[in-house]
Coordinates of C-alpha atoms and ligand atoms in Angstrom, one line a residue:
M175 CA 51.4 205.9 67.8
E176 CA 49.0 206.1 70.8
N177 CA 46.8 202.9 71.2
D178 CA 43.1 203.4 70.4
T179 CA 40.7 202.5 73.4
I180 CA 39.4 199.1 73.5
F181 CA 36.7 197.3 75.4
A182 CA 35.5 193.7 75.9
P183 CA 33.4 191.6 78.2
A184 CA 35.8 189.7 80.6
T185 CA 33.1 187.2 81.6
P186 CA 30.7 185.2 79.5
S187 CA 27.2 186.6 79.4
G188 CA 24.4 184.8 81.3
G189 CA 25.7 185.1 84.8
A190 CA 24.3 187.4 87.4
I191 CA 27.1 189.9 87.0
A192 CA 29.4 190.4 84.2
V193 CA 32.5 192.5 83.9
V194 CA 33.3 194.7 81.0
R195 CA 36.8 196.2 80.7
I196 CA 37.9 199.4 78.9
S197 CA 41.6 200.2 78.2
G198 CA 43.4 203.1 76.5
Q199 CA 43.8 206.8 76.8
R200 CA 40.0 207.6 76.6
A201 CA 39.0 204.8 79.0
H202 CA 38.1 207.2 81.7
A203 CA 36.3 209.7 79.4
I204 CA 34.4 206.9 78.1
L205 CA 33.3 205.5 81.4
K206 CA 32.3 209.0 82.4
S207 CA 30.2 209.5 79.3
V208 CA 27.9 206.6 80.2
F209 CA 28.1 206.3 83.9
R210 CA 26.0 208.4 86.4
G211 CA 27.1 208.0 90.0
K212 CA 28.0 209.9 93.1
G213 CA 31.5 211.5 92.9
E214 CA 34.2 211.5 90.3
P215 CA 35.7 208.1 89.6
E216 CA 39.0 207.6 91.6
H217 CA 41.8 205.2 91.1
A218 CA 40.8 201.6 92.3
R219 CA 37.8 202.8 94.0
M220 CA 34.4 201.2 93.3
R221 CA 31.4 203.5 92.6
H222 CA 27.7 202.6 92.4
G223 CA 25.8 204.2 89.6
M224 CA 23.6 203.9 86.6
I225 CA 24.5 203.4 82.9
E226 CA 22.7 205.9 80.8
Y227 CA 22.7 206.0 77.1
K228 CA 20.6 208.0 74.8
G229 CA 18.9 209.6 77.8
K230 CA 17.8 206.1 79.0
R231 CA 18.9 204.1 82.0
I232 CA 19.9 200.7 80.8
D233 CA 21.6 199.1 83.9
E234 CA 22.5 199.6 87.5
V235 CA 26.3 198.9 87.9
M236 CA 29.5 199.2 90.0
A237 CA 32.3 200.8 88.2
V238 CA 36.0 201.4 89.0
C239 CA 38.8 202.9 87.2
F240 CA 42.7 202.5 87.2
N241 CA 45.1 205.3 86.4
A242 CA 48.0 204.3 84.1
P243 CA 50.4 202.8 84.7
R244 CA 48.8 201.2 87.8
S245 CA 46.5 198.9 85.9
F246 CA 46.6 195.5 84.2
T247 CA 47.4 196.9 80.8
G248 CA 49.6 199.6 82.0
E249 CA 47.2 202.2 80.4
D250 CA 44.2 204.0 81.9
M251 CA 41.5 201.4 82.4
A252 CA 38.0 201.2 83.6
E253 CA 35.9 198.2 84.8
I254 CA 32.2 198.1 84.8
F255 CA 30.4 195.4 86.8
C256 CA 27.1 195.2 85.1
H257 CA 24.2 192.6 85.0
G258 CA 25.1 189.6 83.1
G259 CA 21.9 189.4 81.0
R260 CA 22.5 189.2 77.2
V261 CA 20.4 192.2 76.5
S262 CA 22.0 194.4 79.1
M263 CA 25.5 193.5 78.2
A264 CA 24.7 194.0 74.5
R265 CA 23.4 197.5 75.3
L266 CA 26.2 198.5 77.4
M267 CA 28.7 197.4 74.7
A268 CA 26.8 199.3 72.0
A269 CA 27.0 202.3 74.3
L270 CA 30.8 202.1 74.7
S271 CA 31.3 201.4 70.9
D272 CA 29.1 204.4 70.1
K273 CA 31.3 206.5 72.5
G274 CA 34.3 205.7 70.5
A275 CA 35.8 202.4 72.0
R276 CA 36.6 199.5 69.8
L277 CA 35.8 195.8 70.6
A278 CA 39.2 194.3 71.5
Q279 CA 40.7 191.3 69.8
P280 CA 41.3 188.1 71.7
G281 CA 44.3 188.7 74.1
E282 CA 44.6 192.4 73.3
F283 CA 44.6 193.5 77.0
T284 CA 47.4 191.1 77.9
R285 CA 49.2 192.0 74.8
R286 CA 49.1 195.6 75.8
A287 CA 50.3 194.7 79.3
F288 CA 53.3 193.0 77.7
E289 CA 54.0 195.9 75.4
S290 CA 53.8 198.4 78.2
G291 CA 56.4 196.3 80.1
K292 CA 53.9 195.1 82.8
M293 CA 54.8 191.4 82.1
D294 CA 57.2 189.6 80.1
L295 CA 56.1 187.2 77.3
S296 CA 56.4 184.1 79.4
A297 CA 54.1 185.6 82.1
A298 CA 51.6 186.8 79.5
G299 CA 51.5 183.3 78.0
A300 CA 51.0 181.8 81.3
V301 CA 47.9 183.8 82.0
M302 CA 46.2 181.9 79.3
E303 CA 47.4 178.6 80.9
L304 CA 46.1 179.6 84.1
I305 CA 42.7 180.1 82.7
G306 CA 42.8 176.9 80.8
A307 CA 44.4 174.7 83.5
N308 CA 42.3 171.6 84.2
S309 CA 44.2 170.8 87.4
A310 CA 45.4 172.5 90.6
A311 CA 49.0 171.6 89.8
A312 CA 48.8 173.0 86.2
A313 CA 47.3 176.2 87.8
D314 CA 50.2 176.4 90.2
A315 CA 52.7 176.0 87.4
A316 CA 51.1 178.7 85.5
M317 CA 51.0 181.0 88.6
R318 CA 54.9 180.6 89.1
Q319 CA 55.4 181.8 85.5
I320 CA 52.9 184.7 86.0
S321 CA 54.9 185.6 89.1
G322 CA 58.0 185.9 86.9
G323 CA 59.7 182.7 87.8
L324 CA 60.7 181.7 84.4
F325 CA 61.7 185.3 83.4
D326 CA 64.1 185.4 86.3
K327 CA 65.7 182.0 85.4
I328 CA 66.1 183.0 81.8
T329 CA 67.4 186.4 82.6
Q330 CA 70.0 184.8 84.9
I331 CA 71.2 182.4 82.2
Q332 CA 71.5 185.3 79.7
K333 CA 73.6 187.2 82.2
W334 CA 76.0 184.2 82.4
L335 CA 76.0 184.3 78.5
T336 CA 76.7 188.1 78.5
D337 CA 79.6 187.6 81.0
A338 CA 81.1 185.1 78.7
L339 CA 80.7 187.3 75.8
V340 CA 82.5 190.2 77.4
I341 CA 85.6 188.0 78.2
I342 CA 85.6 186.5 74.6
E343 CA 85.3 189.8 72.9
A344 CA 88.3 191.1 75.0
G345 CA 90.1 188.0 73.5
I346 CA 89.0 188.9 69.9
E347 CA 90.1 192.5 70.3
Y348 CA 93.5 191.9 71.6
P349 CA 94.7 188.8 69.8
E350 CA 98.2 189.7 70.0
E351 CA 98.2 189.4 73.9
D352 CA 97.8 185.8 73.5
L353 CA 94.7 185.7 75.7
E354 CA 93.2 182.6 74.2
A355 CA 94.0 180.3 77.2
D356 CA 92.8 182.9 79.6
V357 CA 89.6 183.4 77.8
R358 CA 88.8 179.7 77.7
R359 CA 89.5 179.4 81.5
D360 CA 87.4 182.5 82.2
A361 CA 84.4 182.2 79.9
L362 CA 83.9 178.4 79.6
P363 CA 82.5 178.1 83.1
S364 CA 79.8 180.6 82.4
V365 CA 78.8 178.8 79.3
Q366 CA 78.8 175.5 81.0
N367 CA 76.7 177.0 83.7
A368 CA 74.2 178.4 81.2
L369 CA 74.2 175.1 79.2
D370 CA 73.4 173.1 82.5
A371 CA 70.6 175.5 83.4
V372 CA 69.0 175.4 80.1
R373 CA 69.2 171.6 80.0
R374 CA 67.5 171.3 83.4
L375 CA 64.8 173.8 82.4
A376 CA 64.0 171.9 79.1
A377 CA 63.8 168.7 81.2
T378 CA 61.0 170.1 83.2
F379 CA 58.8 170.1 80.2
E380 CA 58.0 166.5 80.5
E381 CA 56.6 167.2 83.9
G382 CA 54.9 170.2 82.6
R383 CA 53.2 168.3 79.9
L384 CA 51.9 165.7 82.5
L385 CA 50.4 168.5 84.5
K386 CA 48.9 170.2 81.6
N387 CA 47.6 167.2 79.4
G388 CA 47.5 164.7 82.2
C389 CA 49.3 161.4 82.6
G390 CA 47.9 159.2 79.7
V391 CA 46.9 155.7 80.9
A392 CA 45.7 153.4 78.1
I393 CA 43.5 150.4 79.1
V394 CA 44.2 147.5 76.6
G395 CA 43.5 143.8 76.4
R396 CA 41.5 141.2 74.8
P397 CA 37.6 141.7 74.2
N398 CA 35.3 141.2 77.1
V399 CA 38.0 141.1 79.8
G400 CA 36.4 144.2 81.4
K401 CA 38.3 147.0 80.1
S402 CA 35.4 149.5 79.9
S403 CA 34.2 148.3 83.3
L404 CA 37.6 149.0 84.7
F405 CA 37.6 152.4 83.0
N406 CA 34.3 153.2 84.6
M407 CA 35.4 151.9 87.9
L408 CA 38.6 154.0 87.8
L409 CA 36.7 157.2 86.9
G410 CA 34.0 156.6 89.4
Y411 CA 31.0 156.8 87.0
E412 CA 29.5 155.0 84.1
R413 CA 31.4 156.7 81.2
A414 CA 31.7 153.8 78.7
I415 CA 29.2 151.1 77.6
V416 CA 29.6 147.7 79.0
T417 CA 28.1 144.7 77.7
A418 CA 28.5 141.0 77.9
T419 CA 29.1 140.8 74.1
P420 CA 32.8 140.9 73.1
G421 CA 33.7 143.8 70.8
T422 CA 31.4 146.4 72.6
T423 CA 33.9 149.3 72.6
R424 CA 34.8 150.6 69.2
D425 CA 36.2 154.0 69.4
A426 CA 38.9 155.1 72.0
V427 CA 37.1 156.9 74.8
E428 CA 39.0 159.2 77.2
D429 CA 38.3 161.1 80.4
F430 CA 40.2 162.7 83.1
Y431 CA 40.5 161.7 86.7
M432 CA 41.9 164.1 89.2
H433 CA 44.4 162.6 91.7
S434 CA 45.8 165.0 94.4
G435 CA 45.5 167.8 92.1
A436 CA 47.2 166.2 89.0
P437 CA 45.2 165.0 86.1
I438 CA 45.2 161.3 85.0
R439 CA 43.9 160.9 81.4
F440 CA 42.4 157.3 81.1
I441 CA 41.8 156.0 77.7
D442 CA 39.4 152.9 77.1
T443 CA 40.1 151.1 73.9
A444 CA 38.6 148.3 71.7
G445 CA 39.3 144.8 72.6
L446 CA 42.3 143.5 70.5
R447 CA 41.4 140.6 68.2
E448 CA 41.0 139.7 64.6
A449 CA 38.6 142.5 63.5
H450 CA 35.1 141.3 62.5
D451 CA 34.1 144.4 60.5
E452 CA 35.5 147.7 59.1
A453 CA 34.4 149.7 62.2
E454 CA 36.1 147.3 64.6
R455 CA 39.3 147.2 62.5
I456 CA 39.5 151.0 62.7
G457 CA 38.8 150.8 66.5
I458 CA 41.5 148.3 66.9
E459 CA 43.9 150.6 65.0
R460 CA 43.0 153.5 67.4
A461 CA 43.5 151.1 70.4
Q462 CA 47.1 150.5 69.1
N463 CA 47.8 154.1 68.6
A464 CA 46.4 155.1 71.9
A465 CA 48.6 152.5 73.6
K466 CA 51.7 153.8 71.7
G467 CA 51.0 157.5 72.8
A468 CA 50.1 156.7 76.5
D469 CA 52.7 157.1 79.4
L470 CA 51.3 154.0 81.1
K471 CA 49.4 150.9 79.8
L472 CA 47.1 148.8 81.8
L473 CA 46.8 145.2 80.3
V474 CA 43.7 143.8 81.6
V475 CA 43.5 140.1 81.9
D476 CA 40.3 138.1 82.9
R477 CA 41.6 136.0 85.8
S478 CA 38.6 133.7 85.6
K479 CA 39.8 132.6 82.1
G480 CA 43.5 132.5 83.0
I481 CA 46.4 133.9 81.2
T482 CA 45.8 133.1 77.6
K483 CA 48.3 133.0 74.6
E484 CA 46.5 136.0 73.2
D485 CA 47.2 138.0 76.5
K486 CA 50.8 137.2 76.2
R487 CA 50.9 138.2 72.4
I488 CA 49.3 141.6 73.3
F489 CA 51.7 142.1 76.1
G490 CA 54.5 141.5 73.6
T491 CA 53.3 144.4 71.3
L492 CA 53.3 146.9 74.2
D493 CA 56.3 149.1 75.1
G494 CA 57.1 151.4 77.9
E495 CA 55.6 151.0 81.3
I496 CA 53.0 148.4 81.6
I497 CA 50.9 147.2 84.6
V498 CA 48.9 143.9 84.4
V499 CA 45.5 144.1 85.9
L500 CA 43.8 140.8 86.8
N501 CA 40.2 141.5 86.6
K502 CA 36.9 139.5 87.7
I503 CA 38.5 138.3 91.1
D504 CA 34.9 137.7 92.2
L505 CA 34.7 134.7 89.9
A506 CA 36.8 131.5 90.3
P507 CA 40.3 132.0 89.4
A508 CA 42.1 130.3 86.6
A509 CA 45.5 132.0 87.4
T510 CA 47.2 133.7 90.3
A511 CA 48.9 137.0 90.7
K512 CA 52.2 135.1 91.4
E513 CA 51.8 133.4 88.0
A514 CA 51.1 136.6 86.2
R515 CA 54.2 138.2 87.9
E516 CA 56.3 135.4 86.5
T517 CA 54.8 135.4 83.2
F518 CA 54.8 139.3 82.5
G519 CA 57.7 140.3 84.8
C520 CA 55.8 143.6 85.8
D521 CA 53.5 144.9 88.6
V522 CA 50.2 143.0 88.8
F523 CA 47.1 144.1 90.5
E524 CA 44.0 142.2 91.2
V525 CA 40.7 143.9 91.0
C526 CA 37.0 143.4 90.6
A527 CA 35.8 146.1 88.1
L528 CA 32.1 145.6 89.1
S529 CA 32.6 146.1 92.9
G530 CA 35.4 148.5 92.9
S531 CA 37.6 146.1 95.0
G532 CA 41.3 146.8 94.5
R533 CA 40.7 150.3 93.1
D534 CA 42.6 152.3 95.7
D535 CA 45.8 150.2 95.4
L536 CA 45.7 150.5 91.6
I537 CA 45.0 154.2 91.6
A538 CA 47.9 154.8 94.2
R539 CA 50.3 153.1 91.8
I540 CA 49.3 154.9 88.7
R541 CA 49.4 158.2 90.3
P542 CA 51.6 160.6 88.1
P543 CA 54.9 161.9 89.8
V544 CA 54.1 164.8 92.1
R545 CA 56.6 167.6 91.8
S546 CA 59.2 167.6 94.5
D547 CA 60.1 171.3 94.7
D548 CA 56.9 173.3 94.8
D549 CA 58.7 176.6 94.1
D550 CA 60.4 175.4 91.0
I551 CA 59.6 176.6 87.6
T552 CA 58.1 174.0 85.3
V553 CA 58.1 174.6 81.5
T554 CA 54.6 173.8 80.2
S555 CA 54.7 175.4 76.7
E556 CA 56.1 173.4 73.7
R557 CA 57.4 176.8 72.3
H558 CA 59.4 177.4 75.3
R559 CA 60.8 173.8 75.2
D560 CA 61.7 174.3 71.7
C561 CA 63.5 177.6 72.3
L562 CA 65.3 175.9 75.2
C563 CA 66.5 172.9 73.2
A564 CA 67.8 175.2 70.4
A565 CA 69.7 177.4 72.9
A566 CA 71.2 174.1 74.4
Q567 CA 72.3 173.0 71.0
S568 CA 73.9 176.4 70.2
L569 CA 75.6 176.3 73.6
E570 CA 76.9 172.7 73.0
S571 CA 78.3 173.9 69.7
A572 CA 79.8 177.0 71.5
A573 CA 81.5 174.8 73.9
G574 CA 82.9 172.6 71.3
A575 CA 84.1 175.7 69.3
F576 CA 86.2 176.6 72.5
D577 CA 88.2 173.5 72.0
A578 CA 88.8 174.3 68.3
A579 CA 90.0 177.7 69.7
D580 CA 87.7 179.4 67.2
L581 CA 86.5 182.4 69.2
D582 CA 84.5 183.9 66.4
C583 CA 82.3 180.8 66.1
V584 CA 82.0 180.7 69.9
T585 CA 80.5 184.4 69.9
I586 CA 78.0 183.6 67.2
D587 CA 76.9 180.4 69.1
I588 CA 76.5 182.2 72.4
K589 CA 74.6 185.0 70.6
E590 CA 72.3 182.6 69.0
A591 CA 71.6 180.9 72.2
W592 CA 71.0 184.4 73.9
D593 CA 68.4 185.2 71.2
R594 CA 66.7 181.9 71.5
L595 CA 66.2 182.5 75.3
G596 CA 65.0 185.9 74.6
E597 CA 62.2 184.7 72.4
I598 CA 60.8 183.1 75.7
T599 CA 60.8 186.4 77.7
G600 CA 60.0 188.6 74.7
L601 CA 63.3 190.6 74.9
K602 CA 64.1 189.3 71.4
A603 CA 60.9 188.0 70.0
T604 CA 59.7 188.6 66.5
E605 CA 56.3 190.0 65.8
E606 CA 55.3 186.6 64.3
I607 CA 56.0 184.9 67.6
I608 CA 54.2 187.5 69.6
N609 CA 51.2 187.2 67.3
S610 CA 51.1 183.4 67.6
I611 CA 51.0 183.6 71.3
F612 CA 48.3 186.3 71.7
D613 CA 46.1 184.7 68.9
T614 CA 45.3 181.8 71.2
F615 CA 43.8 184.1 73.9
C616 CA 40.1 184.5 74.8
L617 CA 38.3 187.7 74.5
G618 CA 38.5 190.1 77.4
K619 CA 41.9 189.0 78.4
Ligands
GTP741 N1 32.0 139.0 87.4 C1 32.4 140.1 86.8 N2 32.2 140.4 85.5 C2 32.9 141.6 85.1 C3 33.8 142.2 85.7 N3 34.2 143.2 85.0 C4 33.5 143.2 83.9 N4 32.7 142.2 83.9 C5 31.8 141.7 82.9 O1 32.4 141.4 81.7 C6 31.6 141.8 80.5 C7 32.6 142.7 79.6 O2 32.8 143.9 80.2 P1 33.4 145.1 79.4 O3 33.7 146.1 80.5 O4 32.3 145.6 78.5 O5 34.7 144.5 78.7 P2 35.6 145.1 77.6 O6 36.9 144.5 77.8 O7 35.4 146.5 77.7 O8 35.0 144.5 76.4 P3 35.2 145.1 74.9 O9 34.7 146.4 74.8 O10 34.3 144.2 74.1 O11 36.6 144.8 74.4 C8 30.4 142.6 81.0 O12 29.4 141.6 81.1 C9 30.8 142.9 82.5 O13 29.8 143.1 83.3 C10 34.1 141.6 87.1 O14 35.0 142.3 87.7 N5 33.5 140.6 87.5
MG742 MG1 34.9 147.8 76.2

């Protein structure tokens, strides 16, 4: 069935200029029906003209059309660069709708691009990640996927699996030839290669998650030691409330800080103590959860008060990577960094949250790992990670079945892995998966 012709604003209204896209068999005809300019629209050539509707000029625009398949969606397309006022955009869209185009669903343009083979499913999903990226590194990771990096990797792995299947099928077809040992010798390396590559890709998800969501850094400690002050100092602006009264912070407050293009997500938390009321009790619970979910914990200690029993107790409740931050170094010390190192056995930094002294060293230490290989693919989607893990499991079981010399089981496992990988690129993706991906898109993309 031929797709109907759709349109959507690709930019929000309110700007000076807005872009409205049209895609489908009638895209050019619909453009012509409302656009009055010099000359016929030509592929990829901007034309200046007016939008006329019901005998009235409603906007002065630039318009361009693209011939199938040389367009984003692979269909005939047109783009109108109109003025971004709410009224002028609404009028233009009313005109397009009246001429027979339908307002697109979110993600429908990219879905059409996928369906017409313009991009694979991993690239289509990455378009949304690029738009939503909140750091340069996350945008780079998305761009690498849009350029087909993940698709190429998956296709290579699937090729290894196909190679193995061909060899094994021969072994099953001619069992009398006693090919089993040969089959194992010839097919197992391909399966092993595939398994290694799948595992390596799945392992990049952790880095991808950090790029996308930011490395989570929870700031914890006793009340009044200066956690919120440190939080503000690290962010570089007064984000959280600071007062001289212990128990100021209740809710966990978080904000992003960009470091060399990678996001760090700082979380300020309630001071840990015996709660005085219901709100504080909940706040402390949230503080503990924030600490559990964080990639790194900063335990703040008030150096002017010394290292207290309570500081040590809180340290004992923390797991994973911890840095101790001795704060208030502008006041007379009651403990030294050396003591703190001996007590806690981890990195210790001395800062003055009020003046910002010590900030640079601390930031340099908590900076998230920067990717070593800039061209390498990073898996950023949880769905992709799940597919890769499932594929790895099937391949492990295939490798095991080789040992049991059960070639039928080996083939089933390899095919299962092949299909799981195909869900990433869309070569074997169910309608349901495709829907769930495009559902997260914004209008006009
Ligand atoms: N002299 C000095 N005072 C500081 C420093 N950092 C914080 N303070 C003061 O310590 C008091 C508590 O600071 P907060 O940042 O609110 O402490 P907190 O740990 O967030 O406290 P709660 O939210 O109650 O747990 C405030 O009066 C700050 O001005 C510092 O480096 N030097
Ligand atoms: Mg606070």
